[in-house]
Each structure stands twice: as C-alpha cells, then as structure tokens.
CSV table of C-alpha atoms and ligand atoms in Angstrom, one decimal:
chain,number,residue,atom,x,y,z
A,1,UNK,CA,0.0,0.0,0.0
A,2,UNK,CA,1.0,3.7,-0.8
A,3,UNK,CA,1.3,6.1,2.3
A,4,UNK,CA,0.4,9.2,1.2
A,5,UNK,CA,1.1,12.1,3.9
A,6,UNK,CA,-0.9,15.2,3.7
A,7,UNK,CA,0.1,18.2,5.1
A,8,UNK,CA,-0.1,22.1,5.4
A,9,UNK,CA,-0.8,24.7,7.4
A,10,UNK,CA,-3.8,25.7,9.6
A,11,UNK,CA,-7.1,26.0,7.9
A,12,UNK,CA,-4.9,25.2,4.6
A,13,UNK,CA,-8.3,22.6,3.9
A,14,UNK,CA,-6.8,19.3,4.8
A,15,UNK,CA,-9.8,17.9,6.2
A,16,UNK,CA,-12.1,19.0,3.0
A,17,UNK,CA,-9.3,16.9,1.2
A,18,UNK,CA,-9.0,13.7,3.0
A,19,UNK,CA,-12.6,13.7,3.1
A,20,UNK,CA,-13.0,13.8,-1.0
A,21,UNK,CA,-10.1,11.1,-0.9
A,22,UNK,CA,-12.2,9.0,1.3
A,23,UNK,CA,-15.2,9.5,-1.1
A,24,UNK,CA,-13.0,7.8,-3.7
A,25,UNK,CA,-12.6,4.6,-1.0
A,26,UNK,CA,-8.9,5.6,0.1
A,27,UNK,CA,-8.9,4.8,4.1
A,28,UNK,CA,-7.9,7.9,6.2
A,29,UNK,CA,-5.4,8.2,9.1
A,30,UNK,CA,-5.9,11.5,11.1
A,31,UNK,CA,-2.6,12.0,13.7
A,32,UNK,CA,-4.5,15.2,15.5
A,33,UNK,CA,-7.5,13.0,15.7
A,34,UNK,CA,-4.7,9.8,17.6
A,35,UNK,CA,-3.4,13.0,19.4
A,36,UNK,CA,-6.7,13.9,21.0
A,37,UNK,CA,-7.8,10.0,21.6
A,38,UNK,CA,-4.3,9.3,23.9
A,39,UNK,CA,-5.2,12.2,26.2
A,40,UNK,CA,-8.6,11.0,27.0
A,41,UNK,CA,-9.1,10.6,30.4
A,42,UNK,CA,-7.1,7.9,32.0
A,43,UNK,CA,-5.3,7.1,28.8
A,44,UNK,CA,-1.4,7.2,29.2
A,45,UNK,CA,-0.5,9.9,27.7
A,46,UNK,CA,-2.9,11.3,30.3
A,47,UNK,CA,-0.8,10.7,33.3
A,48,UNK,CA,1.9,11.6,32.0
A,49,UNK,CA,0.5,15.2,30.5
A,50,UNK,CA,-0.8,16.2,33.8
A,51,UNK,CA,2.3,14.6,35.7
A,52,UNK,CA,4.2,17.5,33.3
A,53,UNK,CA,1.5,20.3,33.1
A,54,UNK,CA,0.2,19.4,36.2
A,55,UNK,CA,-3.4,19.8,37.4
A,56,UNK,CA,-3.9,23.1,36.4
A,57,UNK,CA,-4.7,22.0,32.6
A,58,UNK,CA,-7.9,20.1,33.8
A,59,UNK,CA,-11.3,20.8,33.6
A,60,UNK,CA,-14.2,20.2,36.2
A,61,UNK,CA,-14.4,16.8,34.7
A,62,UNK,CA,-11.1,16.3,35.0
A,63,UNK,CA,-10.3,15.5,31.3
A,64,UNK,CA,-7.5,17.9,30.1
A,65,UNK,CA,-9.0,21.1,28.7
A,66,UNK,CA,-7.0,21.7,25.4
A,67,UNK,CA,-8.1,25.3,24.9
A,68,UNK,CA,-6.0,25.7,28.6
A,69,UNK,CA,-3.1,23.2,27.5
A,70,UNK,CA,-2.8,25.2,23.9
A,71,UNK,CA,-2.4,28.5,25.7
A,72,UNK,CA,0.7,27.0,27.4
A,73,UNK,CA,1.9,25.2,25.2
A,74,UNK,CA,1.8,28.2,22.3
A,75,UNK,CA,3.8,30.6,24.8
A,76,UNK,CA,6.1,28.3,25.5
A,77,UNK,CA,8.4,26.5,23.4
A,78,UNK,CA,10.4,24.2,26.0
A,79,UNK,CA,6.6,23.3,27.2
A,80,UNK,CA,5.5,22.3,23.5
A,81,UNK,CA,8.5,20.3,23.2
A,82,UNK,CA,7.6,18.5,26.2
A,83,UNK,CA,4.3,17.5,25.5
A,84,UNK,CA,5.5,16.7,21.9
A,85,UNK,CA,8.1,14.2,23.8
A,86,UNK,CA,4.6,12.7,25.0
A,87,UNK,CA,2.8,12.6,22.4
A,88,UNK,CA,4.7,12.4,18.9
A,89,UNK,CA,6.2,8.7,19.8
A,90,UNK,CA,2.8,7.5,20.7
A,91,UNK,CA,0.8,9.0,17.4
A,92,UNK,CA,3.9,7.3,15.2
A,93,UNK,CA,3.6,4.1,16.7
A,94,UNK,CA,-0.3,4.3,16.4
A,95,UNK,CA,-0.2,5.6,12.6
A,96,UNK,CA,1.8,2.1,11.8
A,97,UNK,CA,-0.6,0.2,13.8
A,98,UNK,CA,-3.7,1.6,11.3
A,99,UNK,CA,-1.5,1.2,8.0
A,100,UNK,CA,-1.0,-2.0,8.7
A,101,UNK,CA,-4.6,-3.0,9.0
A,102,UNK,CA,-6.1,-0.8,5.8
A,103,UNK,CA,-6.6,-2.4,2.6
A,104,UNK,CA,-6.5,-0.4,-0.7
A,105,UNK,CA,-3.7,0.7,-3.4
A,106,UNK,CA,-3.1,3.9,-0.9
A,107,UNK,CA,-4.1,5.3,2.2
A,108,UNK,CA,-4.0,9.4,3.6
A,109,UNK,CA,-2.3,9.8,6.6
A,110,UNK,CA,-3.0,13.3,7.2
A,111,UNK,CA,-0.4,14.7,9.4
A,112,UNK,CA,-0.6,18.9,10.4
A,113,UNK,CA,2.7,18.6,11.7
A,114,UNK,CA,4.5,16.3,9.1
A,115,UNK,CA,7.4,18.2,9.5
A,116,UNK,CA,7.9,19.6,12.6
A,117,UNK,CA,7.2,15.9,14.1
A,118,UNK,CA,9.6,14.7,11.9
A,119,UNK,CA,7.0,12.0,10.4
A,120,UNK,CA,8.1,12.0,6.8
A,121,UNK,CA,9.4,8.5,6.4
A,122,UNK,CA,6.3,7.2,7.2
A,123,UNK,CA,5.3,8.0,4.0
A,124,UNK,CA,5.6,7.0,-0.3
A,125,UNK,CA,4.9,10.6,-0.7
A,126,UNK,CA,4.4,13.8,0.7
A,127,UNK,CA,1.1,15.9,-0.5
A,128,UNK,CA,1.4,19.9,0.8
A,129,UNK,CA,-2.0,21.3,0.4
A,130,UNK,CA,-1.1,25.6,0.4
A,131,UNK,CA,-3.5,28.6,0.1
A,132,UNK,CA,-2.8,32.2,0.8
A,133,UNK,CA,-2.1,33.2,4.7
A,134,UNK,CA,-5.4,35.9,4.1
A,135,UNK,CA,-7.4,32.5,3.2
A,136,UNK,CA,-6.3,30.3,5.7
A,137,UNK,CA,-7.5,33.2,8.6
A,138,UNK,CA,-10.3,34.0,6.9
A,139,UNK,CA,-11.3,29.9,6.5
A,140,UNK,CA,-10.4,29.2,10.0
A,141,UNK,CA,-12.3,32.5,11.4
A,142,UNK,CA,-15.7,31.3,9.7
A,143,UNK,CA,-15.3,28.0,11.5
A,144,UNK,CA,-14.0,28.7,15.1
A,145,UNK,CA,-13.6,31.7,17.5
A,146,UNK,CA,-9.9,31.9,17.2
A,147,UNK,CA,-8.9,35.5,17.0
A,148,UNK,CA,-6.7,36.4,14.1
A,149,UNK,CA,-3.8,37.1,16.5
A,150,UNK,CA,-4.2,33.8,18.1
A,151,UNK,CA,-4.3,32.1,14.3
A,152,UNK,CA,-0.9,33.7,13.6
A,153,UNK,CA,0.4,33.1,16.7
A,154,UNK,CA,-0.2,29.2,15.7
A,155,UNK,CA,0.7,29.6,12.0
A,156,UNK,CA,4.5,31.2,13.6
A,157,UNK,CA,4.8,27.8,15.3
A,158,UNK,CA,4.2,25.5,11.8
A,159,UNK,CA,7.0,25.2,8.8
A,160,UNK,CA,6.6,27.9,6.3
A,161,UNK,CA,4.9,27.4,3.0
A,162,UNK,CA,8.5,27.3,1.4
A,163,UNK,CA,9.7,24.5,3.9
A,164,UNK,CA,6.9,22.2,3.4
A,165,UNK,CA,7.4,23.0,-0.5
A,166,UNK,CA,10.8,21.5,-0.5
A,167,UNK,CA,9.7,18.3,0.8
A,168,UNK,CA,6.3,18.2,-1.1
A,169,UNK,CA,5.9,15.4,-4.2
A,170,UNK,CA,3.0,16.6,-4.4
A,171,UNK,CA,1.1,20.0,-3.7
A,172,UNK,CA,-2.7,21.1,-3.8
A,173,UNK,CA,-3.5,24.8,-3.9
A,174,UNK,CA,-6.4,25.4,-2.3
A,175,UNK,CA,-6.7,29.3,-3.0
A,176,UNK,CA,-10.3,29.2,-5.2
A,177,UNK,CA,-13.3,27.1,-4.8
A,178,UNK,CA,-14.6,23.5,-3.9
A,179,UNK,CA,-14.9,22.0,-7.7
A,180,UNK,CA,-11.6,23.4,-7.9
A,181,UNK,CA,-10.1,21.7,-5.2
A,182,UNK,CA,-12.4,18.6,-5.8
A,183,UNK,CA,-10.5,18.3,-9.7
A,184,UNK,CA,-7.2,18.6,-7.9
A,185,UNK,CA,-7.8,15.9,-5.8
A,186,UNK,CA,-9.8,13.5,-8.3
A,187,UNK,CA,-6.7,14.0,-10.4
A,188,UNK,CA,-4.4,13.0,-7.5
A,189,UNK,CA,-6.5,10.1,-6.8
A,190,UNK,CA,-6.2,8.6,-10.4
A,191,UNK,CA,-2.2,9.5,-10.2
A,192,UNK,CA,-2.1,7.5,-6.6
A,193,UNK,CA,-4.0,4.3,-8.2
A,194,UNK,CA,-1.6,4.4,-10.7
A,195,UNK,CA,1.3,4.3,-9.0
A,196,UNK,CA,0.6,2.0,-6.3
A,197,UNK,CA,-0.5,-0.3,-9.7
A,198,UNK,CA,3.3,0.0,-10.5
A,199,UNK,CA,4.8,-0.5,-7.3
A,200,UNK,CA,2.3,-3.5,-6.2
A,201,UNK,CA,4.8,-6.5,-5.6
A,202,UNK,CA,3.8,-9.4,-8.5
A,203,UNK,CA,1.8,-12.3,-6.7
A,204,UNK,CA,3.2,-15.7,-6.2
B,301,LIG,P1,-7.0,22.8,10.5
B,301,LIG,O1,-5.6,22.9,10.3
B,301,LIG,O2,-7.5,24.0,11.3
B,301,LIG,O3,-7.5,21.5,11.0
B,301,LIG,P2,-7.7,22.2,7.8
B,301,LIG,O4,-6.4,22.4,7.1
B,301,LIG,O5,-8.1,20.8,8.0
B,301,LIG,O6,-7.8,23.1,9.1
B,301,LIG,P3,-10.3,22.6,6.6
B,301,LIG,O7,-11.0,22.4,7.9
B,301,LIG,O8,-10.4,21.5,5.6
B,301,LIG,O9,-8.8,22.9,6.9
B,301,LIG,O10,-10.7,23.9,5.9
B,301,LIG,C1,-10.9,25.1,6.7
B,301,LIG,C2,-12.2,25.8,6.4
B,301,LIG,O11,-12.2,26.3,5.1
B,301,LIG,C3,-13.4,24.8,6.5
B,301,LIG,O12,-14.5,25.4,7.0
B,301,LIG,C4,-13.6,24.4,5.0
B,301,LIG,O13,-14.9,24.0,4.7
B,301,LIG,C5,-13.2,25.7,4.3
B,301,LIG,N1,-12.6,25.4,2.9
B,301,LIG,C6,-11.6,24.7,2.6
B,301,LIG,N2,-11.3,24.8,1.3
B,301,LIG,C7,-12.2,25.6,0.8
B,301,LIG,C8,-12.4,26.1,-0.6
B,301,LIG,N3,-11.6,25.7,-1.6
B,301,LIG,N4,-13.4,26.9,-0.8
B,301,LIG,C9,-14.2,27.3,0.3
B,301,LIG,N5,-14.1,26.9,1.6
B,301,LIG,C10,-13.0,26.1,1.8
C-alpha cells in the first residue's frame, strides 16, 4: 500500500481533502484525531501530560481542557517540546498500527505537523496542500472563535509554506473554490491508483 502524507498549514483545507479522498474509497489516518484519543481521560499519555503540566490543565471533569493546554503550550516552546516528547512517539507508533490493518492501493495519513514531528518516512509521498495566509484566517475565522492574532500566533509555530514546498511530491493549492479543489484531488487520486499499480509487488 501507498502512504500518502498530507500536510499544510492551519485552515490550509486538509480535512475537505481527505474527506474527497475518502469519497473515492482511500482509508484515512488522522494523527491530531490519535493525538486527542491518547489524552482522554485515564489514557497514558494522560498521566503523563498532567504529571508535566500538572493539574492546572484540567477541567471540572477532570479530562485535560485543550483550549487551557494550547495556551501554554503556544507561549512556550520548552513546554511544547515537552508535551511533543509525550505525544509524537505515541501518534507514530499508532499511525503504523492503522497502515498495517487498511486495505486499498493507498491510504491518507493526514499529518498537520509532518514536519515539525519529523513524520516524513512514514510516508511514499508527501502531498502539501497551500493557500494564501489571508485564506487560511479567513477559513479558519468562519469556522471557530480563534482571533486572528491567536491564528498567527499558531501559524508562527508550523514550517513555512516554502519549507513544506521542498519536501512536497506533491502540492494542492487550495486558493479558489470546492470544484476546484475537488478536480485537484480527483486528479491525484487517479495518479495515486496508478502508481501504487506500479509499485504493487507481482503475486506468487
Ligand atoms: P485545521 O488545520 O485547522 O484543522 P484544515 O487544514 O483541516 O484546518 P479545513 O478544515 O479543511 O482545513 O478547511 C478550513 C475551512 O475552510 C473549512 O470550513 C472548509 O470548509 C473551508 N474550505 C476549505 N477549502 C475551501 C475552498 N476551496 N473553498 C471554500 N471553503 C473552503
């Protein structure tokens, strides 16, 4: 099977994308969606996040409240690296665990921070999705309270558009409309059956 890793910056539209790649059948991996599942309450990474953090980060139900966790974690480099210690081993480890059980020429693994998790050999190929820094605040402002300053405050913390370039095989821009974007990604899709065709070992 062909690992595809999609990336790209906040509100760049990964999650439109996989979505229209799992139209077409591909199985989709989502590494924020691991992220948030092994800090669920009494997970492990649990523990250990609040052994770090401490008991300041949770909420009246005692599950870790992520808007108070970002906060710190946003201001403070050496605290993002820590909880990235925590975490990044776990959501590798995890992503194999899900390749390994899909079936289909390729699979998305969609990965925000590809880069700065250094995930890229877990994938064939690397697929940047890019749009212009106005679209991505204006995208994620219709969706979610964030202030603008709190968006670029997060958008400082990813790799640049240039960075993710250089390691991109493939790149999506996502700076008009759905059909658009929908073309670009039915195009992909018949590219990705093709190659996985090709690199298919022969059967005994
Ligand atoms: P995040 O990094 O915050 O998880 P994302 O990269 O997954 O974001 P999406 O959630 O797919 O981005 O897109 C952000 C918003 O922009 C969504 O509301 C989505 O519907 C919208 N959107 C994405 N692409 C387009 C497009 N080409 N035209 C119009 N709206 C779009």
């Amino acid at each position: 099977m062909l690992h595809i890793a999609l990336t790209g910056g906040i509100g760049s539209g990964k999650s439109t994308v996989a979505s229209m790649f799992g139209q077409h059948g591909a199985p989709v991996i989502d590494a924020d969606e691991i992220a948030r599942d092994l800090v669920r309450r009494d997970e492990p990474a649990y523990h250990e996040t609040v052994r770090a953090f401490g008991t300041g980060i949770l909420d009246t139900n005692r599950e870790i409240d992520r808007q108070r966790l970002g906060e710190r974690i946003f201001s403070d480099a050496s605290e993002r690296r820590i909880l990235e210690g925590i975490i990044h081993p776990r959501v590798r480890q995890e992503i194999i665990a899900r390749t390994t059980l899909a079936s289909f020429p390729y699979c998305i693994i969609v990965v925000p921070l590809l880069l700065e998790a250094n995930m890229q050999d877990l994938a064939d190929r690397i697929l940047v999705i890019e749009c212009s820094e106005q679209l991505q605040i204006a995208r994620v402002r219709t969706r979610s309270s964030l202030s603008e300053e709190r968006i670029r405050r997060i958008m400082a913390t990813q790799a640049s558009s240039a960075e993710r370039r250089l390691m991109a095989d493939d790149v999506i821009v996502n700076d008009t409309d759905l059909a658009d974007l929908q073309r670009q990604v039915d195009r992909l899709h018949g590219q990705y059956l093709a190659l996985a065709a090709l690199t298919r070992p022969p059967s005994a």
